[in-house]
Short mmCIF file of C-alpha atoms and ligand atoms in Angstrom, two decimals:
data_model
loop_
_atom_site.label_atom_id
_atom_site.label_comp_id
_atom_site.label_asym_id
_atom_site.label_seq_id
_atom_site.Cartn_x
_atom_site.Cartn_y
_atom_site.Cartn_z
CA MET A 1 237.88 141.25 138.47
CA ASN A 2 235.81 139.29 140.97
CA VAL A 3 237.35 137.58 143.98
CA LYS A 4 235.77 135.15 146.40
CA LEU A 5 236.24 136.11 150.05
CA SER A 6 236.80 133.48 152.72
CA ASN A 7 233.21 134.02 153.94
CA GLY A 8 232.02 132.84 150.53
CA ARG A 9 230.87 136.23 149.21
CA GLU A 10 232.10 137.23 145.79
CA ILE A 11 233.01 140.88 145.38
CA PRO A 12 234.22 143.01 142.49
CA VAL A 13 237.75 144.23 143.06
CA GLU A 14 239.03 147.32 141.28
CA MET A 15 241.95 146.56 138.96
CA HIS A 16 243.30 150.09 139.25
CA LYS A 17 244.46 152.49 141.93
CA ILE A 18 243.04 155.95 142.48
CA ARG A 19 245.62 158.75 142.47
CA ILE A 20 243.53 161.80 141.64
CA VAL A 21 240.45 162.49 143.72
CA GLN A 22 237.65 165.01 143.81
CA LYS A 23 236.06 166.20 147.06
CA THR A 24 232.42 165.57 147.74
CA GLN A 25 230.20 166.47 150.70
CA LEU A 26 227.01 165.31 152.35
CA VAL A 27 224.77 168.26 153.16
CA PRO A 28 222.22 167.62 155.95
CA VAL A 29 218.71 166.46 155.16
CA ASP A 30 217.06 169.89 155.65
CA GLU A 31 219.34 171.38 153.01
CA ARG A 32 218.61 168.51 150.68
CA LEU A 33 214.90 169.05 151.12
CA LYS A 34 215.35 172.75 150.27
CA ALA A 35 217.46 171.90 147.20
CA ILE A 36 214.96 169.41 145.78
CA GLU A 37 212.01 171.72 146.48
CA GLU A 38 213.77 174.57 144.70
CA GLY A 39 214.61 172.20 141.86
CA GLY A 40 210.95 171.25 141.36
CA TYR A 41 211.48 167.66 142.52
CA ASN A 42 213.61 167.14 139.45
CA THR A 43 217.07 165.71 140.13
CA PHE A 44 218.41 167.36 136.95
CA ALA A 45 217.97 170.72 138.70
CA LEU A 46 220.33 169.86 141.59
CA ARG A 47 223.79 171.39 141.88
CA THR A 48 226.92 169.35 142.58
CA ARG A 49 227.44 171.16 145.91
CA ASP A 50 224.20 169.57 147.17
CA ILE A 51 225.01 166.05 145.94
CA PHE A 52 226.95 163.44 147.89
CA ILE A 53 227.10 160.59 145.34
CA ASP A 54 226.12 161.44 141.80
CA MET A 55 224.40 158.48 140.16
CA LEU A 56 222.39 160.56 137.69
CA THR A 57 224.29 159.09 134.80
CA ASP A 58 227.41 157.24 133.72
CA SER A 59 227.63 159.65 130.80
CA GLY A 60 230.74 161.84 130.77
CA THR A 61 231.26 161.13 134.49
CA ASN A 62 233.61 158.15 134.31
CA ALA A 63 237.14 158.21 135.68
CA MET A 64 239.65 158.47 132.86
CA SER A 65 242.85 156.46 132.80
CA ASP A 66 246.35 157.90 133.21
CA ASN A 67 247.01 157.07 129.56
CA GLN A 68 243.92 158.95 128.45
CA LEU A 69 244.95 162.02 130.43
CA ALA A 70 248.49 161.81 129.09
CA ALA A 71 247.18 161.59 125.52
CA MET A 72 245.18 164.80 126.03
CA MET A 73 248.43 166.71 126.58
CA VAL A 74 249.76 165.97 123.11
CA SER A 75 246.74 166.87 121.03
CA ASP A 76 247.04 168.67 117.71
CA ASP A 77 244.69 171.65 117.53
CA ALA A 78 244.84 172.13 113.74
CA TYR A 79 241.40 173.13 112.48
CA ALA A 80 241.81 170.86 109.46
CA GLY A 81 244.03 167.79 109.18
CA SER A 82 244.61 167.36 112.93
CA GLU A 83 246.90 164.43 113.70
CA SER A 84 244.67 163.70 116.72
CA PHE A 85 241.86 162.81 114.34
CA TYR A 86 244.06 160.33 112.48
CA LYS A 87 244.89 158.61 115.77
CA LEU A 88 241.18 158.27 116.47
CA ALA A 89 240.49 157.04 112.93
CA SER A 90 243.18 154.40 113.32
CA ALA A 91 241.77 153.25 116.70
CA ILE A 92 238.31 152.99 115.10
CA LYS A 93 239.77 150.93 112.25
CA ASP A 94 241.63 148.63 114.65
CA VAL A 95 238.89 148.16 117.26
CA LEU A 96 235.70 148.42 115.18
CA GLY A 97 236.95 147.79 111.65
CA PHE A 98 235.48 150.90 109.97
CA LYS A 99 237.26 153.01 107.32
CA TYR A 100 235.15 156.16 107.31
CA VAL A 101 234.75 158.28 110.42
CA LEU A 102 232.63 161.35 111.20
CA PRO A 103 233.36 162.77 114.66
CA VAL A 104 230.50 164.58 116.43
CA HIS A 105 230.25 166.46 119.72
CA GLN A 106 228.17 163.72 121.38
CA GLY A 107 225.83 160.82 120.61
CA ARG A 108 222.67 162.80 119.92
CA ALA A 109 224.52 164.79 117.26
CA ALA A 110 225.12 161.51 115.43
CA GLU A 111 221.40 160.78 115.74
CA HIS A 112 220.59 164.22 114.40
CA LEU A 113 222.79 163.70 111.31
CA LEU A 114 221.41 160.21 110.65
CA ALA A 115 217.87 161.58 110.93
CA LYS A 116 218.67 164.50 108.65
CA VAL A 117 220.23 162.35 105.94
CA PHE A 118 218.19 159.14 105.99
CA ILE A 119 214.70 159.89 107.35
CA LYS A 120 211.75 161.25 105.35
CA PRO A 121 208.39 162.18 106.90
CA GLY A 122 206.20 159.08 107.11
CA ASP A 123 209.10 156.66 107.56
CA VAL A 124 209.17 154.10 110.35
CA ILE A 125 212.30 153.13 112.30
CA PRO A 126 212.19 149.73 114.00
CA MET A 127 214.51 149.24 116.95
CA ASN A 128 215.01 146.99 119.95
CA TYR A 129 214.23 149.96 122.21
CA HIS A 130 214.38 153.72 121.98
CA PHE A 131 216.63 156.13 123.79
CA THR A 132 215.15 159.56 124.66
CA THR A 133 217.37 161.60 122.32
CA THR A 134 217.05 159.01 119.53
CA LYS A 135 213.28 159.14 119.63
CA ALA A 136 213.26 162.95 119.74
CA HIS A 137 215.51 163.30 116.67
CA PHE A 138 213.81 160.61 114.61
CA GLU A 139 210.35 161.96 115.38
CA LEU A 140 211.41 165.54 114.67
CA ALA A 141 212.46 164.31 111.21
CA GLY A 142 208.93 162.93 110.73
CA ALA A 143 209.45 159.22 111.48
CA LYS A 144 207.58 156.89 113.77
CA VAL A 145 209.69 154.85 116.17
CA LEU A 146 208.62 151.20 116.43
CA GLU A 147 209.97 149.27 119.39
CA ILE A 148 209.90 145.60 118.59
CA PHE A 149 211.28 143.94 121.66
CA ARG A 150 209.94 140.65 122.95
CA ASP A 151 207.15 140.89 125.56
CA LEU A 152 209.41 139.40 128.26
CA ALA A 153 211.70 142.45 128.01
CA LEU A 154 209.30 144.36 130.22
CA THR A 155 209.37 141.84 133.05
CA THR A 156 211.67 143.66 135.43
CA GLN A 157 212.49 140.71 137.67
CA SER A 158 213.72 138.05 135.32
CA THR A 159 216.50 135.60 134.57
CA GLU A 160 216.33 136.12 130.79
CA PRO A 161 219.93 136.91 129.77
CA PHE A 162 219.16 138.95 126.61
CA LYS A 163 216.17 141.18 127.24
CA GLY A 164 217.60 143.61 124.65
CA ASN A 165 216.93 141.17 121.79
CA LEU A 166 214.74 142.31 118.93
CA ASP A 167 211.66 140.21 118.14
CA ILE A 168 212.41 138.82 114.68
CA GLN A 169 208.82 137.90 113.86
CA LYS A 170 207.63 141.39 114.75
CA PHE A 171 210.38 142.78 112.50
CA ARG A 172 209.09 140.69 109.59
CA ASP A 173 205.54 141.88 110.34
CA VAL A 174 206.67 145.53 110.34
CA ILE A 175 208.31 145.09 106.93
CA LYS A 176 205.17 143.47 105.59
CA LYS A 177 202.92 146.17 106.99
CA TYR A 178 204.91 149.29 106.01
CA GLY A 179 207.10 148.03 103.16
CA ALA A 180 210.91 148.18 103.13
CA LYS A 181 210.87 151.54 101.29
CA LYS A 182 209.48 153.21 104.39
CA ILE A 183 212.23 151.77 106.57
CA PRO A 184 215.46 153.71 105.97
CA PHE A 185 217.27 151.59 108.57
CA ILE A 186 216.84 149.35 111.58
CA ARG A 187 218.52 150.40 114.83
CA MET A 188 219.99 148.06 117.41
CA GLU A 189 221.03 149.64 120.70
CA ALA A 190 223.74 147.84 122.59
CA THR A 191 222.79 147.22 126.22
CA THR A 192 219.38 148.95 125.87
CA ASN A 193 219.59 151.88 128.23
CA LEU A 194 215.91 152.37 129.04
CA LEU A 195 215.19 148.67 129.50
CA GLY A 196 217.67 148.73 132.37
CA GLY A 197 220.94 148.24 130.49
CA GLN A 198 219.91 144.88 129.03
CA PRO A 199 222.08 143.38 126.24
CA PHE A 200 221.22 141.59 123.01
CA SER A 201 222.89 138.38 121.90
CA ILE A 202 225.11 138.06 118.85
CA GLN A 203 222.78 135.39 117.56
CA ASN A 204 219.90 137.88 117.66
CA LEU A 205 221.98 140.61 116.01
CA LYS A 206 222.82 138.22 113.18
CA GLU A 207 219.19 137.22 112.75
CA VAL A 208 218.24 140.89 112.55
CA LYS A 209 220.91 141.39 109.90
CA GLN A 210 219.65 138.40 107.94
CA VAL A 211 216.09 139.75 107.73
CA ALA A 212 217.31 143.32 107.09
CA SER A 213 219.53 142.18 104.20
CA GLU A 214 216.70 140.26 102.57
CA HIS A 215 215.00 143.66 102.22
CA LYS A 216 218.12 145.79 101.74
CA ILE A 217 217.54 147.64 105.00
CA PRO A 218 220.79 148.95 106.54
CA LEU A 219 221.60 147.98 110.11
CA VAL A 220 222.48 150.91 112.36
CA TYR A 221 224.21 150.04 115.63
CA ASP A 222 224.15 152.42 118.62
CA GLY A 223 227.35 151.41 120.38
CA SER A 224 227.29 153.85 123.28
CA LEU A 225 227.45 150.83 125.61
CA ILE A 226 229.23 148.45 123.25
CA SER A 227 231.87 147.14 125.65
CA GLU A 228 229.24 146.26 128.24
CA ASN A 229 227.16 144.40 125.63
CA ALA A 230 230.29 142.50 124.60
CA TYR A 231 231.03 141.73 128.27
CA PHE A 232 227.56 140.25 128.76
CA VAL A 233 227.89 138.19 125.56
CA LYS A 234 231.08 136.72 127.01
CA GLN A 235 229.33 135.93 130.28
CA ARG A 236 225.94 134.79 128.98
CA GLU A 237 226.06 133.58 125.36
CA LYS A 238 227.00 130.01 124.64
CA GLY A 239 230.17 129.70 122.59
CA TYR A 240 231.60 133.06 123.59
CA GLU A 241 232.96 132.18 127.06
CA ASN A 242 236.54 131.96 125.85
CA LYS A 243 236.51 134.82 123.36
CA THR A 244 238.16 138.14 124.13
CA ILE A 245 236.10 141.35 124.24
CA GLN A 246 237.86 142.39 121.02
CA GLU A 247 236.89 139.16 119.28
CA ILE A 248 233.28 139.61 120.36
CA ILE A 249 233.29 143.20 119.10
CA ASN A 250 234.71 141.99 115.76
CA ASP A 251 231.91 139.48 115.47
CA MET A 252 229.25 142.08 116.21
CA MET A 253 230.73 144.65 113.82
CA SER A 254 230.84 142.15 110.94
CA VAL A 255 227.10 142.73 110.36
CA VAL A 256 226.89 146.49 110.97
CA ASP A 257 226.33 149.00 108.16
CA ILE A 258 226.44 152.22 110.15
CA PHE A 259 227.86 152.51 113.67
CA TYR A 260 227.53 155.46 116.02
CA LEU A 261 228.16 156.09 119.66
CA SER A 262 228.15 158.48 122.48
CA GLY A 263 231.75 158.32 123.67
CA ARG A 264 230.66 159.48 127.11
CA LYS A 265 229.99 155.91 128.29
CA SER A 266 232.15 152.96 127.15
CA THR A 267 235.09 155.11 126.01
CA CYS A 268 235.09 157.44 129.06
CA VAL A 269 235.35 160.74 127.16
CA ARG A 270 233.04 163.49 126.00
CA GLY A 271 232.37 163.12 122.29
CA GLY A 272 230.97 160.75 119.70
CA PHE A 273 231.21 159.60 116.11
CA ILE A 274 229.56 157.87 113.18
CA ALA A 275 231.59 155.20 111.35
CA THR A 276 230.95 153.00 108.33
CA ASN A 277 232.65 151.09 105.54
CA ASN A 278 230.07 152.29 103.03
CA LYS A 279 231.49 155.21 101.04
CA GLU A 280 228.08 156.19 99.75
CA TYR A 281 226.63 156.64 103.27
CA PHE A 282 229.76 158.51 104.31
CA GLU A 283 229.49 160.92 101.40
CA LEU A 284 225.82 161.55 102.14
CA ILE A 285 226.52 162.57 105.73
CA LYS A 286 229.85 164.37 105.22
CA PRO A 287 228.55 167.68 103.76
CA TRP A 288 226.34 168.22 106.80
CA LEU A 289 229.11 167.68 109.34
CA PRO A 290 230.64 171.18 109.05
CA VAL A 291 227.15 172.71 109.04
CA TYR A 292 226.08 171.24 112.36
CA GLU A 293 229.22 169.99 114.11
CA GLY A 294 232.57 171.12 112.75
CA PHE A 295 235.18 170.24 110.17
CA LEU A 296 235.67 166.56 109.34
CA THR A 297 238.79 166.22 111.50
CA TYR A 298 237.21 167.40 114.76
CA GLY A 299 233.43 167.51 114.28
CA GLY A 300 232.61 169.51 117.38
CA MET A 301 234.95 167.66 119.75
CA SER A 302 237.96 169.23 121.39
CA THR A 303 241.16 167.67 120.07
CA HIS A 304 242.04 166.76 123.68
CA GLU A 305 238.94 164.60 123.87
CA ILE A 306 239.69 163.10 120.45
CA GLU A 307 243.09 161.94 121.72
CA ALA A 308 241.53 160.53 124.89
CA MET A 309 238.85 158.77 122.87
CA ALA A 310 241.45 157.04 120.71
CA VAL A 311 242.98 155.61 123.90
CA GLY A 312 239.60 154.92 125.55
CA LEU A 313 238.39 152.93 122.55
CA ARG A 314 241.38 150.59 122.78
CA GLU A 315 241.12 150.35 126.59
CA MET A 316 237.44 149.39 126.55
CA THR A 317 238.44 146.07 124.96
CA GLU A 318 240.29 145.11 128.18
CA ILE A 319 238.16 142.80 130.26
CA ASP A 320 238.63 144.75 133.50
CA VAL A 321 237.57 147.98 131.81
CA ALA A 322 234.64 146.45 129.92
CA GLY A 323 233.37 144.86 133.15
CA SER A 324 234.16 147.70 135.54
CA ALA A 325 230.62 149.09 135.69
CA ALA A 326 228.81 145.78 135.08
CA GLU A 327 230.42 144.05 138.07
CA PHE A 328 229.66 146.96 140.41
CA VAL A 329 226.08 147.09 139.13
CA LYS A 330 225.74 143.36 139.83
CA TYR A 331 227.07 143.71 143.38
CA PHE A 332 224.82 146.74 143.97
CA ALA A 333 221.73 144.90 142.68
CA GLU A 334 222.48 141.79 144.72
CA ARG A 335 222.83 143.81 147.92
CA LEU A 336 219.51 145.56 147.26
CA ILE A 337 217.80 142.23 146.52
CA GLU A 338 219.11 140.86 149.83
CA ASN A 339 217.26 143.75 151.43
CA LYS A 340 214.04 142.96 149.52
CA ILE A 341 214.29 145.97 147.21
CA PRO A 342 212.74 145.36 143.77
CA VAL A 343 215.45 145.93 141.15
CA VAL A 344 215.74 145.08 137.46
CA THR A 345 217.30 141.66 136.95
CA PRO A 346 219.45 140.33 135.54
CA PRO A 347 221.59 143.32 136.51
CA GLY A 348 222.41 145.40 133.43
CA GLY A 349 225.21 147.48 132.03
CA LEU A 350 225.17 151.07 133.18
CA ALA A 351 223.13 151.31 136.34
CA CYS A 352 221.20 149.60 139.05
CA HIS A 353 217.52 150.21 138.35
CA VAL A 354 214.93 150.19 141.13
CA ASP A 355 211.43 149.28 139.98
CA ALA A 356 209.31 152.18 141.21
CA LYS A 357 205.98 150.49 140.43
CA LEU A 358 206.88 147.73 142.89
CA PHE A 359 208.67 150.00 145.36
CA LEU A 360 205.74 152.45 145.52
CA PRO A 361 202.73 150.27 144.61
CA HIS A 362 200.33 152.86 146.06
CA LEU A 363 201.19 155.42 143.35
CA PRO A 364 199.42 155.42 139.96
CA GLN A 365 201.56 156.15 136.89
CA SER A 366 199.77 159.48 136.52
CA GLN A 367 201.59 160.56 139.71
CA TYR A 368 205.02 159.63 138.36
CA PRO A 369 206.28 156.93 140.76
CA ALA A 370 209.81 156.86 139.27
CA GLY A 371 210.17 160.64 139.65
CA ALA A 372 208.87 160.48 143.22
CA LEU A 373 211.28 157.66 144.05
CA ALA A 374 214.29 159.52 142.59
CA ALA A 375 213.39 162.60 144.68
CA ALA A 376 212.84 160.47 147.81
CA ILE A 377 216.21 158.74 147.37
CA TYR A 378 217.87 162.14 147.17
CA ILE A 379 216.13 163.45 150.30
CA THR A 380 217.11 160.40 152.33
CA SER A 381 220.67 160.00 151.10
CA GLY A 382 222.04 162.91 149.09
CA VAL A 383 222.42 160.39 146.24
CA ARG A 384 221.26 161.68 142.89
CA SER A 385 219.50 159.17 140.63
CA MET A 386 217.45 159.73 137.49
CA GLU A 387 213.79 159.21 136.69
CA ARG A 388 213.36 156.77 133.81
CA GLY A 389 209.62 156.45 133.53
CA THR A 390 206.62 158.48 132.40
CA ILE A 391 208.26 161.87 133.04
CA SER A 392 210.93 160.78 130.52
CA MET A 393 208.18 160.30 127.92
CA ASP A 394 206.66 163.38 126.29
CA ARG A 395 202.93 163.82 125.75
CA ASP A 396 201.44 162.77 122.39
CA GLN A 397 200.29 165.30 119.80
CA ASP A 398 196.88 165.59 121.48
CA GLY A 399 198.43 166.41 124.82
CA ASN A 400 197.73 163.03 126.43
CA GLU A 401 200.19 161.38 128.77
CA VAL A 402 202.15 158.51 127.23
CA TYR A 403 202.70 156.06 130.05
CA SER A 404 206.12 154.50 130.06
CA ASP A 405 206.45 150.72 129.86
CA LEU A 406 208.64 150.78 132.95
CA GLU A 407 208.91 153.12 135.93
CA LEU A 408 212.53 153.02 137.03
CA ALA A 409 214.76 155.05 139.31
CA ARG A 410 218.15 154.65 137.68
CA LEU A 411 221.22 154.67 139.91
CA ALA A 412 224.03 154.87 137.40
CA VAL A 413 227.45 153.54 138.23
CA PRO A 414 230.05 155.71 136.49
CA ARG A 415 233.06 153.59 135.58
CA ARG A 416 235.82 153.50 138.24
CA THR A 417 234.41 156.58 140.04
CA TYR A 418 232.84 155.24 143.24
CA THR A 419 233.92 152.63 145.75
CA MET A 420 232.33 149.77 147.63
CA SER A 421 231.58 151.90 150.72
CA HIS A 422 229.63 154.33 148.55
CA ILE A 423 227.54 151.42 147.30
CA GLU A 424 227.00 150.14 150.85
CA TYR A 425 225.84 153.59 151.95
CA VAL A 426 223.32 153.85 149.10
CA VAL A 427 221.99 150.35 149.81
CA ASP A 428 221.50 151.22 153.48
CA ARG A 429 219.58 154.44 152.78
CA ILE A 430 217.37 152.83 150.13
CA LYS A 431 216.60 150.06 152.60
CA TRP A 432 215.48 152.68 155.15
CA LEU A 433 213.40 154.42 152.49
CA HIS A 434 211.74 151.13 151.57
CA GLN A 435 210.70 150.67 155.19
CA HIS A 436 209.13 154.16 155.10
CA ARG A 437 207.81 154.03 151.54
CA ASP A 438 204.23 154.80 152.60
CA LYS A 439 205.43 158.38 153.27
CA VAL A 440 206.28 158.88 149.58
CA LYS A 441 203.37 160.27 147.59
CA GLY A 442 203.06 161.41 144.00
CA LEU A 443 204.19 164.43 141.99
CA LYS A 444 202.43 166.86 139.70
CA PHE A 445 203.83 169.14 137.02
CA VAL A 446 203.87 172.86 137.67
CA GLU A 447 206.07 173.71 134.65
CA GLU A 448 206.10 171.32 131.71
CA PRO A 449 208.32 171.85 128.65
CA PRO A 450 207.02 170.50 125.31
CA VAL A 451 210.07 168.37 124.37
CA LEU A 452 212.25 166.13 126.57
CA ARG A 453 210.32 167.50 129.54
CA PHE A 454 212.35 165.48 132.04
CA PHE A 455 215.32 167.82 131.67
CA PHE A 456 213.74 171.11 132.75
CA GLY A 457 210.28 170.20 134.05
CA LYS A 458 209.30 171.39 137.53
CA LEU A 459 207.02 169.36 139.78
CA GLU A 460 205.44 169.60 143.18
CA ALA A 461 205.11 166.97 145.92
CA LEU A 462 201.46 166.08 146.52
CA ASP A 463 200.47 166.59 150.15
CA ASN A 464 203.94 168.05 150.87
CA TRP A 465 205.33 164.54 151.38
CA GLY A 466 208.97 165.57 150.99
CA ALA A 467 208.94 167.54 154.26
CA LYS A 468 207.24 164.65 156.09
CA LEU A 469 209.80 162.18 154.79
CA ALA A 470 212.64 164.49 155.92
CA GLU A 471 211.08 164.69 159.42
CA ALA A 472 210.93 160.89 159.68
CA PHE A 473 214.55 160.67 158.50
CA LYS A 474 215.70 163.15 161.17
CA LYS A 475 213.96 161.15 163.89
CA GLU A 476 216.08 158.15 162.97
CA PHE A 477 219.42 159.69 162.00
CA GLY A 478 219.41 163.17 163.59
CA PRO A 479 219.69 166.51 161.74
CA ASN A 480 223.31 166.19 160.56
CA TYR A 481 223.02 163.36 158.04
N1 F0G B 1 222.35 156.42 122.74
C1 F0G B 1 222.37 155.84 123.96
C2 F0G B 1 222.17 154.38 124.09
C3 F0G B 1 222.58 156.63 125.11
O1 F0G B 1 222.59 156.06 126.31
C4 F0G B 1 222.78 158.03 124.95
C5 F0G B 1 222.98 158.88 126.11
C6 F0G B 1 222.75 158.57 123.66
C7 F0G B 1 222.54 157.73 122.58
C8 F0G B 1 222.96 160.03 123.43
O2 F0G B 1 224.29 160.35 123.63
O3 F0G B 1 224.30 161.93 125.59
O4 F0G B 1 226.29 161.70 124.09
O5 F0G B 1 224.24 162.81 123.28
N2 F0G B 1 222.74 158.54 127.29
C9 F0G B 1 222.95 159.40 128.47
C10 F0G B 1 222.43 158.74 129.72
C11 F0G B 1 222.47 160.79 128.31
O6 F0G B 1 222.42 159.41 130.76
O7 F0G B 1 222.08 157.56 129.72
P1 F0G B 1 224.80 161.76 124.18
#
């Protein structure tokens, strides 16, 4: 919930109390420099002991509710026929309206199964934007991913409420060019992760469905961030102001053929599932579930997590849960903007995204500005963010760099995990870094994996800039921070 203070500022107020806590520590800047150097300037290589505030991702790092934890204690571990599964299936029916459920260990496993069952080499998959694991699975199955967003989606500083919308004309053109037979499905990603957590409107979703149905193309919905997309629809789409999150979800689901999600985000648990009302699709996927994931009633998830997911799904329809990350992201972005830091606007669903091209205008994309910025933020603050730019793209088949549309350092806001003073601290250190941004230089690969290179790649700071930045930091704050 937001409250207006007497000084006029509006702040997000947590509608929960925190009764279980986990210790964290801030190691001094010299130790942070050592940790990032050893990790090849890749924030994925850092260990928790070296991290003060972990904003790498909101995935699997959210605070769970007391009811979720309580549900975990009563799970049924039966290999087949687990009652926990039936609780999840009934939550999926109630919240999303789907009859058939295939649990998987996490979102990318759902993508793997969809690719395995529906994609043939030479197919094309249109979507509003890709996610890294989605693209990897669909391409490994031989498809080409076509991102058909509107041009304005790439303007980072914008007031456009629905940058996640799909361009309907481009969709028609794709069908004309490739033919519907080459398009096994169209994918809409709720609150497009790599565009900076930007939602699509229900109107756009329905237009997509209209065109897809004309050509009998199924609509696949990635709902990993469904409650956030619904929250933004309530805030930004005309006619939805007075609808509940559940009513908005119902409206969205009325046009969906196949739904999948990573439960690690909106539902605050580790797991995922595919759901549909189409028996034929269900039967096509079902035989592969035990091969790759597990039996139909657990699919690679622990039964504890299945119980917690059943509760989390219902809880994400509460307004204060659906908006818990979004309102913190908004506050975070506004505080950075006040300090002249270029961030993605309007603020999105899962994270505050700093525009590294604007923050570090002296770095060419070939020197990975978003990766350099993520490393620099860590050195100056102990805060771990994630590179979402060219390092997150893999090279093409000829070994050429594929430059990312956007170069972003993503500071994720796990739901209900951090507090206002954490946000204020991060804002302050990024402000200092911005004033010393000329010290940040580029990166170059020293070890480069062939697939999803951002996970394990190792890089080096050009001109040893990390050490120089740490020296400047110590001059200002001393050696202990
Ligand atoms: N789809 C979307 C939109 C996602 O954001 C993610 C994961 C996945 C699919 C894959 O799900 O991790 O459970 O296998 N996003 C995480 C992130 C990794 O950090 O944004 P998964």
